[in-house]
Amino acid sequence: MDFGPYLLLASMEGAVQAAVLALMALGLSLVFGVMRVVNIAHGEFFMLGAVLAWWFTSLVGGHPAFGFALALIGAPLIVGLVAVAADLLVLKRLDYDPERTIVATIGLLYIIQQLALEFYGPDARPVAAPFSWRIDLPWFGYSGYKLFVIAAAVVIMLGVWALLTRTRIGLVMRATQFDSETAQAFGIPVGRVYTMVFGLGAMLAALAAVLIVPIQQAHYLMGGDPLLLSFIVVIIGGLGSLRGTVVAAVLIGMSDGIISVFFSPTLAKILATLLVALVLVYRPTGLFGTRTA
Amino acid sequence: MLELRAIDCFYGRVQVLRGLSLEARAGEVLCLLGRNGAGKTTTLKAIMGLVPPRAGAIILNGEAISGLPAHQVPRRGVGYVPQGRRLFAELTVAENLEIGLMTRGKGAAVRDRVLDIFPHLRQRLRQQAGTLSGGEQQMLALARALCLEPSVLLLDEPTEGLQPSMIAQIREVIGAMRETGVATLLVEQRVDAVLAIADRVAFIENGRNRRTVAAAELRDDPALVHAYVGVGSI
Ligand SMILES: Nc1ncnc2c1ncn2[C@@H]1O[C@H](COP(=O)(O)OP(=O)(O)OP(=O)(O)O)[C@@H](O)[C@H]1O
Ligand SMILES: [Mg+2]
């Protein structure tokens, strides 16, 4: 294959990465932005979403699209409920103290991981894509499902953006993010907002997982890499800045995809981590961050 | 209307309010006067439920509100203008007002009434609150609190750093609220600013209400003020 088409292929792979990463990082960023909680267990919500997607699709026979549709609704819902429970039982009781919640979410990471190992097992299991169209380009055929993943991620992100900027609940979330004490002084039940945001963040991770699992397979250790990449994205984009998160996800996802195709995935991770170090040194608030604290 | 009965408040282990009592009456402006660090802001935060008292009670219209979760207090009709304004700086003027309106489910009618009081804000609805001038920010903080149609209004140094014409406008609004029967608790640093508007003055010292005096009495005998606040702070 010539260089041009090869680059196109690599870019398309990168775009799929970027789309899924953006969803996942958006969840992490939302939780950090509003609650000031660094959620180390975010990758496990992703993994749980993938494992549940496998479980839902295995329940339903017939055309794979039925199982996938069920997974697309069911997995994020269950993961969201798990996150809500974790918030009510653990984070709230720690008063959202920044240091103690880090330790608590590390604990949560291992609990979810070990439960998955116990009940799902150590195998990687495939999930059938809901459809198997291929787009025929002059140089190569390309999975239509991968394009669907990109489109779905864009739609979901637009939905989150609309939720935040166009609805009352979004206004309440932004007010809580800027000044939770004053928010309370205007009748905003900050505790309930936190619970909802933590659930929403986890649901975004689960959605990302359901979308990717027909490409990648479900495995109980699959949460680690996306967690690392999400942190990279959130730091580069600026903690708590949603726009920065999306831009950084596209940057990191695309370069990860392209470098992985041309060179090696390890080099891609090395470069991404190096970029984080540079950002932290020269622009500690991230590319789009404004917060000084 | 609003009564504080011997409340004790702490930040961690440090006691800041010690058996503080006071009463705000409908259609009256009660000023809290005291040195820096006397506990004036903490008193207002205690009323808002943001620093819950460990002892004593806060009674609003016969209901003890001191045990309520903080977000329930404003829904009972308590409007709060915090020290330093505390606007949602990255939200627009309109969104800041919207949050005020949402507190008690008020609608466009109240919003219009509030904007009639502060016509200047009407032209700046789309502007980010953080980019307003200091005076405009104070107007917005006051407007946001009025969006609750409060029966009790808590104002923490609303004239801090403002030019005289702005101070006059704020005083005018406070006077108008008093006419409609609102009970106002006003924290101020400067005695001269207080005497023009207050009905009664409570001298806060070291977390206690040393004495509540009718403002008329102070106007007749300025020396009283010195006795309670000390010359240095005026
Ligand atoms: N969040 C806090 N944590 C610990 N101590 C606090 C906190 N807020 C206030 N304090 C302390 O409580 C005391 C009373 O503070 P407060 O803000 O109520 O004073 P104030 O009368 O409003 O003063 P000022 O006129 O300077 O605004 C001060 O000694 C202050 O240091
Ligand atoms: Mg104060």
Coordinates of C-alpha atoms and ligand atoms in Angstrom, one line a residue:
Chain A
M1 CA 0.0 0.0 0.0
D2 CA 1.2 3.5 -0.8
F3 CA 2.0 6.0 2.0
G4 CA -1.2 8.1 1.4
P5 CA -3.7 5.4 1.9
Y6 CA -1.7 3.9 4.7
L7 CA -1.8 7.2 6.5
L8 CA -5.5 7.4 5.9
L9 CA -6.0 4.0 7.4
A10 CA -3.8 4.9 10.4
S11 CA -5.8 8.1 10.9
M12 CA -9.1 6.3 10.8
E13 CA -7.8 3.9 13.5
G14 CA -6.6 6.9 15.4
A15 CA -10.1 8.5 15.1
V16 CA -11.7 5.4 16.6
Q17 CA -9.3 5.5 19.5
A18 CA -9.8 9.2 19.9
A19 CA -13.6 8.9 20.0
V20 CA -13.7 6.3 22.7
L21 CA -11.0 8.0 24.7
A22 CA -12.8 11.3 24.5
L23 CA -15.9 9.7 26.0
M24 CA -14.0 8.0 28.8
A25 CA -11.9 11.1 29.6
L26 CA -15.0 13.3 29.6
G27 CA -16.4 11.2 32.4
L28 CA -13.1 11.5 34.4
S29 CA -13.0 15.2 33.8
L30 CA -16.6 15.8 34.8
V31 CA -16.1 14.0 38.0
F32 CA -12.9 15.8 38.8
G33 CA -14.3 19.2 37.7
V34 CA -17.4 19.1 39.8
M35 CA -16.5 16.9 42.7
R36 CA -12.7 17.4 42.9
V37 CA -12.4 13.6 43.1
V38 CA -9.6 11.8 41.3
N39 CA -11.4 8.6 40.4
I40 CA -8.7 5.9 40.0
A41 CA -11.5 3.3 39.6
H42 CA -12.7 5.0 36.3
G43 CA -11.0 2.3 34.2
E44 CA -12.8 -0.4 36.1
F45 CA -16.1 1.2 35.3
F46 CA -15.0 1.0 31.7
M47 CA -14.1 -2.7 32.1
L48 CA -17.4 -3.4 33.9
G49 CA -19.2 -1.8 31.0
A50 CA -17.4 -4.2 28.5
V51 CA -18.0 -7.3 30.6
L52 CA -21.6 -6.4 31.1
A53 CA -21.9 -5.8 27.3
W54 CA -20.6 -9.3 26.8
W55 CA -23.1 -10.6 29.3
F56 CA -26.1 -8.8 27.7
T57 CA -25.2 -9.9 24.2
S58 CA -24.8 -13.5 25.4
L59 CA -28.4 -13.4 26.8
V60 CA -30.0 -12.6 23.5
G61 CA -30.1 -14.8 20.5
G62 CA -30.9 -13.8 16.9
H63 CA -29.3 -10.8 15.1
P64 CA -26.4 -9.4 17.0
A65 CA -27.9 -5.9 16.8
F66 CA -30.5 -6.9 19.4
G67 CA -28.0 -7.9 22.0
F68 CA -25.9 -4.9 21.2
A69 CA -28.8 -2.5 21.6
L70 CA -29.6 -4.1 24.9
A71 CA -26.0 -3.8 26.1
L72 CA -25.9 -0.1 25.0
I73 CA -28.7 0.7 27.3
G74 CA -28.2 -1.9 30.1
A75 CA -24.5 -1.8 30.7
P76 CA -24.2 2.0 31.3
L77 CA -27.3 1.8 33.5
I78 CA -25.9 -0.9 35.8
V79 CA -22.5 0.7 35.9
G80 CA -24.1 4.0 36.7
L81 CA -25.9 2.4 39.6
V82 CA -22.7 0.8 40.9
A83 CA -21.1 4.2 40.8
V84 CA -24.0 5.8 42.7
A85 CA -23.7 3.1 45.3
A86 CA -20.0 3.7 45.6
D87 CA -20.7 7.4 46.0
L88 CA -23.3 7.0 48.7
L89 CA -21.5 4.2 50.6
V90 CA -17.9 5.5 50.3
L91 CA -17.2 8.9 48.9
K92 CA -19.9 10.7 50.7
R93 CA -18.8 9.2 54.0
L94 CA -15.2 10.5 53.4
D95 CA -16.7 14.0 52.8
Y96 CA -15.1 14.0 49.4
D97 CA -11.7 14.7 50.9
P98 CA -9.3 14.8 48.0
E99 CA -6.6 12.5 49.4
R100 CA -8.8 10.0 51.1
T101 CA -11.0 9.6 48.0
I102 CA -7.9 8.6 46.0
V103 CA -7.2 5.8 48.4
A104 CA -10.8 4.8 48.4
T105 CA -11.1 4.6 44.6
I106 CA -7.9 2.6 44.5
G107 CA -9.7 0.1 46.8
L108 CA -12.7 0.3 44.6
L109 CA -10.5 -0.6 41.6
Y110 CA -9.3 -3.8 43.1
I111 CA -12.8 -4.8 44.4
I112 CA -14.4 -4.4 41.0
Q113 CA -11.4 -6.1 39.2
Q114 CA -11.4 -9.1 41.5
L115 CA -15.2 -9.5 41.4
A116 CA -14.9 -9.5 37.6
L117 CA -12.2 -12.1 37.7
E118 CA -14.3 -14.2 40.1
F119 CA -17.6 -14.1 38.1
Y120 CA -16.5 -13.4 34.6
G121 CA -13.2 -15.2 34.5
P122 CA -9.7 -14.5 33.1
D123 CA -10.7 -15.0 29.4
A124 CA -10.9 -12.3 26.8
R125 CA -14.3 -12.7 25.1
P126 CA -15.5 -11.2 21.9
V127 CA -18.7 -9.4 21.3
A128 CA -20.3 -9.5 17.8
A129 CA -20.6 -6.1 16.1
P130 CA -24.2 -5.2 15.6
F131 CA -23.7 -5.1 11.8
S132 CA -20.9 -6.1 9.5
W133 CA -21.0 -3.6 6.6
R134 CA -17.7 -2.7 5.1
I135 CA -17.0 0.6 3.4
D136 CA -15.1 -0.1 0.2
L137 CA -12.5 2.6 -0.4
P138 CA -10.3 2.4 -3.5
W139 CA -7.3 1.2 -1.5
F140 CA -8.8 -0.9 1.3
G141 CA -12.1 -2.0 2.8
Y142 CA -13.0 -0.5 6.2
S143 CA -15.3 -1.6 8.9
G144 CA -18.5 0.4 8.9
Y145 CA -18.9 -0.4 12.6
K146 CA -15.7 1.6 13.4
L147 CA -17.2 4.6 11.6
F148 CA -20.4 4.1 13.6
V149 CA -18.3 4.2 16.8
I150 CA -16.9 7.6 15.8
A151 CA -20.4 9.0 15.0
A152 CA -21.9 7.6 18.2
A153 CA -19.2 9.1 20.3
V154 CA -19.7 12.5 18.6
V155 CA -23.4 12.3 19.2
I156 CA -23.0 11.3 22.9
M157 CA -20.5 14.2 23.4
L158 CA -22.9 16.7 21.9
G159 CA -25.5 15.3 24.2
V160 CA -23.4 15.9 27.2
W161 CA -22.5 19.3 26.0
A162 CA -26.2 20.1 25.5
L163 CA -27.0 18.7 29.0
L164 CA -24.4 21.0 30.6
T165 CA -25.1 24.2 28.7
R166 CA -28.8 24.0 27.8
T167 CA -30.6 22.4 30.7
R168 CA -31.3 23.3 34.3
I169 CA -29.6 20.3 35.6
G170 CA -26.5 21.3 33.7
L171 CA -26.7 24.8 35.1
V172 CA -26.9 23.3 38.6
M173 CA -23.8 21.1 37.9
R174 CA -21.8 24.1 36.6
A175 CA -22.8 26.2 39.6
T176 CA -21.7 23.4 42.0
Q177 CA -18.4 23.1 40.1
F178 CA -17.6 26.8 40.5
D179 CA -18.6 27.3 44.1
S180 CA -20.4 24.5 46.0
E181 CA -20.9 26.5 49.2
T182 CA -22.7 29.4 47.4
A183 CA -24.6 26.8 45.4
Q184 CA -26.0 25.4 48.6
A185 CA -26.9 29.0 49.7
F186 CA -29.2 29.0 46.7
G187 CA -31.0 25.8 47.4
I188 CA -28.8 23.4 45.3
P189 CA -28.6 20.0 47.0
V190 CA -24.9 19.6 46.4
G191 CA -24.7 16.1 47.8
R192 CA -27.3 14.9 45.3
V193 CA -25.5 16.7 42.4
Y194 CA -22.3 14.9 43.4
T195 CA -24.0 11.5 43.3
M196 CA -25.5 12.2 39.9
V197 CA -22.2 13.4 38.5
F198 CA -20.3 10.4 39.7
G199 CA -23.0 8.1 38.2
L200 CA -22.9 10.1 34.9
G201 CA -19.1 9.9 34.7
A202 CA -19.1 6.2 35.2
M203 CA -21.9 5.8 32.5
L204 CA -19.7 7.6 30.0
A205 CA -16.9 5.1 30.7
A206 CA -19.3 2.2 30.3
L207 CA -20.7 3.7 27.0
A208 CA -17.2 4.0 25.7
A209 CA -16.6 0.3 26.6
V210 CA -19.8 -1.0 25.0
L211 CA -18.8 0.8 21.8
I212 CA -15.3 -0.5 21.7
V213 CA -15.9 -4.1 22.8
P214 CA -16.9 -5.4 19.4
I215 CA -13.5 -4.3 18.2
Q216 CA -11.4 -5.1 21.3
Q217 CA -12.9 -8.0 23.3
A218 CA -13.8 -7.9 27.0
H219 CA -11.2 -8.7 29.6
Y220 CA -11.0 -8.1 33.3
L221 CA -7.7 -6.2 33.1
M222 CA -8.7 -4.0 30.2
G223 CA -9.3 -0.9 32.3
G224 CA -5.6 0.0 32.9
D225 CA -4.6 1.4 29.6
P226 CA -7.7 3.6 29.1
L227 CA -7.3 4.9 32.6
L228 CA -3.8 6.0 31.9
L229 CA -4.7 7.5 28.6
S230 CA -7.7 9.3 30.2
F231 CA -5.5 10.8 32.8
I232 CA -3.0 11.9 30.2
V233 CA -5.9 13.5 28.2
V234 CA -7.4 15.3 31.2
I235 CA -4.0 16.7 32.3
I236 CA -3.1 17.9 28.9
G237 CA -6.6 19.3 28.3
G238 CA -6.7 21.1 31.6
L239 CA -8.3 19.6 34.7
G240 CA -12.0 20.3 34.7
S241 CA -12.1 21.8 31.2
L242 CA -14.4 19.8 29.1
R243 CA -13.4 21.5 25.8
G244 CA -9.8 20.9 26.6
T245 CA -10.6 17.3 27.3
V246 CA -12.1 16.7 24.0
V247 CA -9.3 18.5 22.1
A248 CA -6.7 16.6 24.0
A249 CA -8.5 13.3 23.4
V250 CA -8.4 13.9 19.7
L251 CA -4.8 14.8 19.9
I252 CA -3.7 11.8 22.0
G253 CA -6.1 9.3 20.4
M254 CA -5.1 10.2 16.8
S255 CA -1.4 10.3 17.5
D256 CA -1.7 7.0 19.5
G257 CA -3.5 5.4 16.5
I258 CA -1.1 6.7 13.9
I259 CA 2.1 6.0 15.8
S260 CA 0.9 2.6 16.7
V261 CA 0.3 1.7 13.1
F262 CA 3.5 3.2 11.8
F263 CA 5.8 2.3 14.7
S264 CA 4.7 0.6 17.8
P265 CA 2.0 1.1 20.5
T266 CA 4.8 1.3 23.1
L267 CA 6.4 4.3 21.4
A268 CA 2.9 5.9 21.3
K269 CA 2.5 5.6 25.0
I270 CA 6.1 6.9 25.6
L271 CA 5.4 10.0 23.6
A272 CA 2.1 10.6 25.2
T273 CA 3.6 10.4 28.7
L274 CA 6.4 12.7 27.6
L275 CA 3.9 15.2 26.3
V276 CA 2.2 15.1 29.8
A277 CA 5.6 15.8 31.4
L278 CA 6.1 18.8 29.0
V279 CA 2.7 20.2 29.7
L280 CA 3.1 19.9 33.4
V281 CA 6.4 21.7 33.2
Y282 CA 5.5 24.5 30.8
R283 CA 1.7 24.8 31.3
P284 CA 0.6 23.2 34.5
T285 CA -3.0 24.2 34.1
G286 CA -3.2 22.3 30.8
L287 CA -3.8 23.6 27.4
F288 CA -7.3 24.9 28.2
G289 CA -7.3 25.0 32.0
T290 CA -7.9 28.4 33.7
R291 CA -8.0 27.3 37.3
T292 CA -5.0 28.4 39.2
A293 CA -5.6 26.4 42.4
Chain B
M1 CA -39.2 36.6 62.4
L2 CA -35.6 35.3 62.6
E3 CA -34.1 34.5 66.0
L4 CA -30.7 33.2 67.0
R5 CA -30.8 31.7 70.5
A6 CA -27.4 31.4 72.1
I7 CA -25.6 29.6 69.2
D8 CA -22.1 28.2 69.5
C9 CA -20.2 27.7 66.2
F10 CA -16.8 26.1 65.6
Y11 CA -14.4 25.7 62.7
G12 CA -12.9 22.3 63.6
R13 CA -12.0 22.7 67.2
V14 CA -11.8 26.5 67.2
Q15 CA -14.9 28.1 68.7
V16 CA -15.9 31.3 66.8
L17 CA -19.4 32.0 68.1
R18 CA -20.1 31.8 71.8
G19 CA -23.7 31.9 72.9
L20 CA -24.6 34.5 70.3
S21 CA -28.2 35.7 70.3
L22 CA -30.0 38.2 68.2
E23 CA -33.4 38.8 66.6
A24 CA -34.2 40.2 63.2
R25 CA -37.7 41.6 62.8
A26 CA -39.9 42.0 59.8
G27 CA -39.7 45.5 58.2
E28 CA -36.5 46.3 60.0
V29 CA -32.8 46.5 59.3
L30 CA -30.5 45.1 62.0
C31 CA -26.9 45.9 61.5
L32 CA -24.1 43.7 62.8
L33 CA -21.1 45.8 63.7
G34 CA -17.7 44.5 64.9
R35 CA -14.0 44.2 64.3
N36 CA -12.4 42.0 61.7
G37 CA -12.7 38.4 62.9
A38 CA -15.4 39.1 65.4
G39 CA -17.7 36.5 63.8
K40 CA -20.1 38.5 61.7
T41 CA -19.7 36.4 58.5
T42 CA -19.8 33.2 60.6
T43 CA -23.1 34.4 62.1
L44 CA -24.6 34.7 58.6
K45 CA -23.1 31.3 57.5
A46 CA -24.7 29.7 60.6
I47 CA -28.1 31.0 59.6
M48 CA -27.6 29.6 56.1
G49 CA -26.7 26.3 57.5
L50 CA -23.2 26.4 56.1
V51 CA -21.6 26.4 59.5
P52 CA -24.2 24.5 61.6
P53 CA -24.2 25.5 65.3
R54 CA -23.2 22.9 67.8
A55 CA -25.4 24.5 70.5
G56 CA -28.4 26.8 70.5
A57 CA -31.1 27.2 68.0
I58 CA -32.0 29.3 65.0
I59 CA -35.7 29.9 64.6
L60 CA -37.3 31.2 61.4
N61 CA -41.1 32.0 61.7
G62 CA -41.4 29.6 64.5
E63 CA -39.5 26.8 62.8
A64 CA -36.1 25.6 64.0
I65 CA -33.9 25.8 60.9
S66 CA -30.6 25.0 62.6
G67 CA -30.9 21.3 61.9
L68 CA -31.8 21.6 58.3
P69 CA -29.5 20.7 55.4
A70 CA -27.9 23.9 54.1
H71 CA -29.8 23.8 50.8
Q72 CA -33.2 23.8 52.6
V73 CA -32.6 27.1 54.3
P74 CA -32.8 29.4 51.3
R75 CA -36.0 27.6 50.2
R76 CA -37.6 28.9 53.4
G77 CA -37.1 32.4 52.0
V78 CA -33.6 33.5 53.2
G79 CA -31.7 35.5 50.6
Y80 CA -27.9 35.7 51.0
V81 CA -25.4 38.2 49.6
P82 CA -22.1 36.7 50.7
Q83 CA -19.0 38.7 51.6
G84 CA -16.9 39.2 48.4
R85 CA -20.1 38.6 46.3
R86 CA -19.3 35.0 45.5
L87 CA -20.9 35.1 42.0
F88 CA -20.7 32.1 39.8
A89 CA -18.0 33.9 37.8
E90 CA -17.9 31.8 34.7
L91 CA -21.7 31.8 34.3
T92 CA -23.5 34.6 32.6
V93 CA -25.5 37.3 34.4
A94 CA -28.7 35.6 33.2
E95 CA -27.5 32.2 34.5
N96 CA -26.6 33.7 37.9
L97 CA -30.1 35.1 38.1
E98 CA -31.6 31.8 37.0
I99 CA -30.0 30.1 39.9
G100 CA -31.5 32.6 42.2
L101 CA -35.0 32.1 40.6
M102 CA -34.7 28.3 40.8
T103 CA -34.1 28.3 44.5
R104 CA -37.8 28.9 45.2
G105 CA -39.2 28.2 41.8
K106 CA -39.8 31.8 40.8
G107 CA -40.5 32.7 37.2
A108 CA -40.2 35.5 34.6
A109 CA -42.4 37.9 36.6
V110 CA -39.9 38.0 39.5
R111 CA -37.0 38.2 37.1
D112 CA -38.5 41.2 35.5
R113 CA -39.2 42.9 38.8
V114 CA -35.6 42.4 39.9
L115 CA -34.3 43.6 36.6
D116 CA -36.4 46.7 37.0
I117 CA -34.6 47.4 40.2
F118 CA -31.2 47.0 38.5
P119 CA -31.9 48.1 34.9
H120 CA -28.2 48.2 34.2
L121 CA -28.0 44.4 34.5
R122 CA -30.6 44.0 31.8
Q123 CA -28.1 45.1 29.1
R124 CA -25.5 42.6 30.4
L125 CA -27.5 39.4 30.6
R126 CA -25.2 37.5 28.3
Q127 CA -22.0 38.7 29.8
Q128 CA -19.9 36.5 32.0
A129 CA -20.4 37.5 35.7
G130 CA -16.7 37.5 36.4
T131 CA -16.1 40.2 33.8
L132 CA -18.5 42.7 35.3
S133 CA -17.1 45.7 37.2
G134 CA -17.0 45.5 41.0
G135 CA -20.1 47.6 41.4
E136 CA -22.0 45.6 38.8
Q137 CA -21.0 42.4 40.5
Q138 CA -22.4 43.7 43.8
M139 CA -25.6 44.6 42.0
L140 CA -25.8 41.1 40.6
A141 CA -25.1 39.5 43.9
L142 CA -28.0 41.5 45.4
A143 CA -30.2 40.8 42.4
R144 CA -29.5 37.1 42.7
A145 CA -30.6 37.2 46.3
L146 CA -33.8 39.2 45.5
C147 CA -34.7 36.5 43.0
L148 CA -35.8 34.4 45.9
E149 CA -38.4 37.1 46.9
P150 CA -36.9 36.6 50.4
S151 CA -38.6 37.4 53.7
V152 CA -35.2 37.5 55.3
L153 CA -32.2 39.2 53.6
L154 CA -28.6 38.6 54.8
L155 CA -26.1 41.1 53.4
D156 CA -22.4 40.7 54.2
E157 CA -20.6 44.0 53.6
P158 CA -22.4 44.8 50.4
T159 CA -20.8 48.3 50.1
E160 CA -17.2 47.0 50.4
G161 CA -15.0 48.8 47.9
L162 CA -17.8 50.7 46.1
Q163 CA -18.1 54.4 45.1
P164 CA -20.6 56.6 46.9
S165 CA -23.3 56.5 44.2
M166 CA -23.3 52.7 44.2
I167 CA -23.5 52.7 48.0
A168 CA -26.5 55.1 47.8
Q169 CA -28.2 52.8 45.3
I170 CA -27.7 49.7 47.5
R171 CA -29.0 51.6 50.5
E172 CA -32.0 52.6 48.5
V173 CA -32.7 48.9 47.6
I174 CA -32.4 48.0 51.3
G175 CA -34.8 50.7 52.2
A176 CA -37.3 49.5 49.6
M177 CA -37.1 46.0 51.0
R178 CA -37.7 47.2 54.5
E179 CA -40.9 48.9 53.2
T180 CA -42.2 45.5 51.9
G181 CA -41.7 43.9 55.3
V182 CA -38.4 42.1 54.7
A183 CA -36.2 41.5 57.7
T184 CA -32.7 42.5 56.9
L185 CA -29.5 41.5 58.6
L186 CA -26.7 43.8 57.4
V187 CA -23.0 43.4 58.2
E188 CA -21.0 46.6 57.9
Q189 CA -17.6 47.8 58.9
R190 CA -18.1 51.5 59.0
V191 CA -20.4 53.1 61.5
D192 CA -21.4 56.0 59.4
A193 CA -22.6 53.6 56.7
V194 CA -24.6 51.8 59.3
L195 CA -26.4 54.7 61.0
A196 CA -28.0 56.0 57.9
I197 CA -29.9 52.8 57.3
A198 CA -30.1 50.8 60.4
D199 CA -33.0 50.5 62.8
R200 CA -31.0 48.6 65.4
V201 CA -27.3 47.8 65.7
A202 CA -25.9 44.7 67.3
F203 CA -22.3 45.0 68.5
I204 CA -20.5 41.7 67.9
E205 CA -17.4 41.1 69.8
N206 CA -15.4 37.9 70.1
G207 CA -18.3 35.8 68.9
R208 CA -20.8 37.3 71.3
N209 CA -23.5 39.9 70.8
R210 CA -22.3 42.4 73.3
R211 CA -25.5 44.5 73.1
T212 CA -28.2 45.5 70.7
V213 CA -29.0 49.2 70.6
A214 CA -31.6 51.3 68.7
A215 CA -29.9 53.2 65.9
A216 CA -31.6 56.4 67.0
E217 CA -29.9 56.1 70.3
L218 CA -26.5 55.9 68.6
R219 CA -27.2 58.9 66.4
D220 CA -27.9 60.9 69.4
D221 CA -24.9 59.8 71.3
P222 CA -22.0 58.8 69.0
A223 CA -19.8 58.2 72.0
L224 CA -21.7 55.0 72.6
V225 CA -20.3 53.5 69.4
H226 CA -16.8 54.1 70.6
A227 CA -17.6 52.4 73.8
Y228 CA -18.6 49.2 72.0
V229 CA -16.4 49.0 69.0
G230 CA -13.3 50.9 70.2
V231 CA -11.9 53.9 68.5
G232 CA -9.3 52.2 66.5
S233 CA -11.7 50.3 64.2
I234 CA -13.8 53.2 63.1
Ligands
LIG1 N1 -13.2 28.5 57.1 C1 -12.6 28.8 58.3 N2 -11.8 28.0 58.9 C2 -11.2 28.3 60.1 N3 -11.4 29.5 60.7 C3 -12.2 30.4 60.1 C4 -12.8 30.1 58.9 N4 -13.6 31.2 58.5 C5 -13.4 32.1 59.5 N5 -12.6 31.6 60.5 C6 -12.2 32.3 61.7 O1 -13.3 32.7 62.4 C7 -13.2 34.0 63.0 C8 -14.4 34.8 62.6 O2 -14.4 35.0 61.2 P1 -15.5 35.8 60.4 O3 -15.3 35.6 59.0 O4 -16.9 35.4 60.9 O5 -15.2 37.3 60.9 P2 -15.9 38.6 60.4 O6 -16.5 39.2 61.6 O7 -16.8 38.4 59.3 O8 -14.6 39.4 60.0 P3 -14.4 40.5 58.7 O9 -14.9 41.8 59.2 O10 -12.9 40.5 58.5 O11 -15.1 39.9 57.5 C9 -11.9 34.5 62.5 O12 -11.0 34.4 63.6 C10 -11.5 33.6 61.4 O13 -10.1 33.5 61.3
MG2 MG -16.8 38.9 57.3

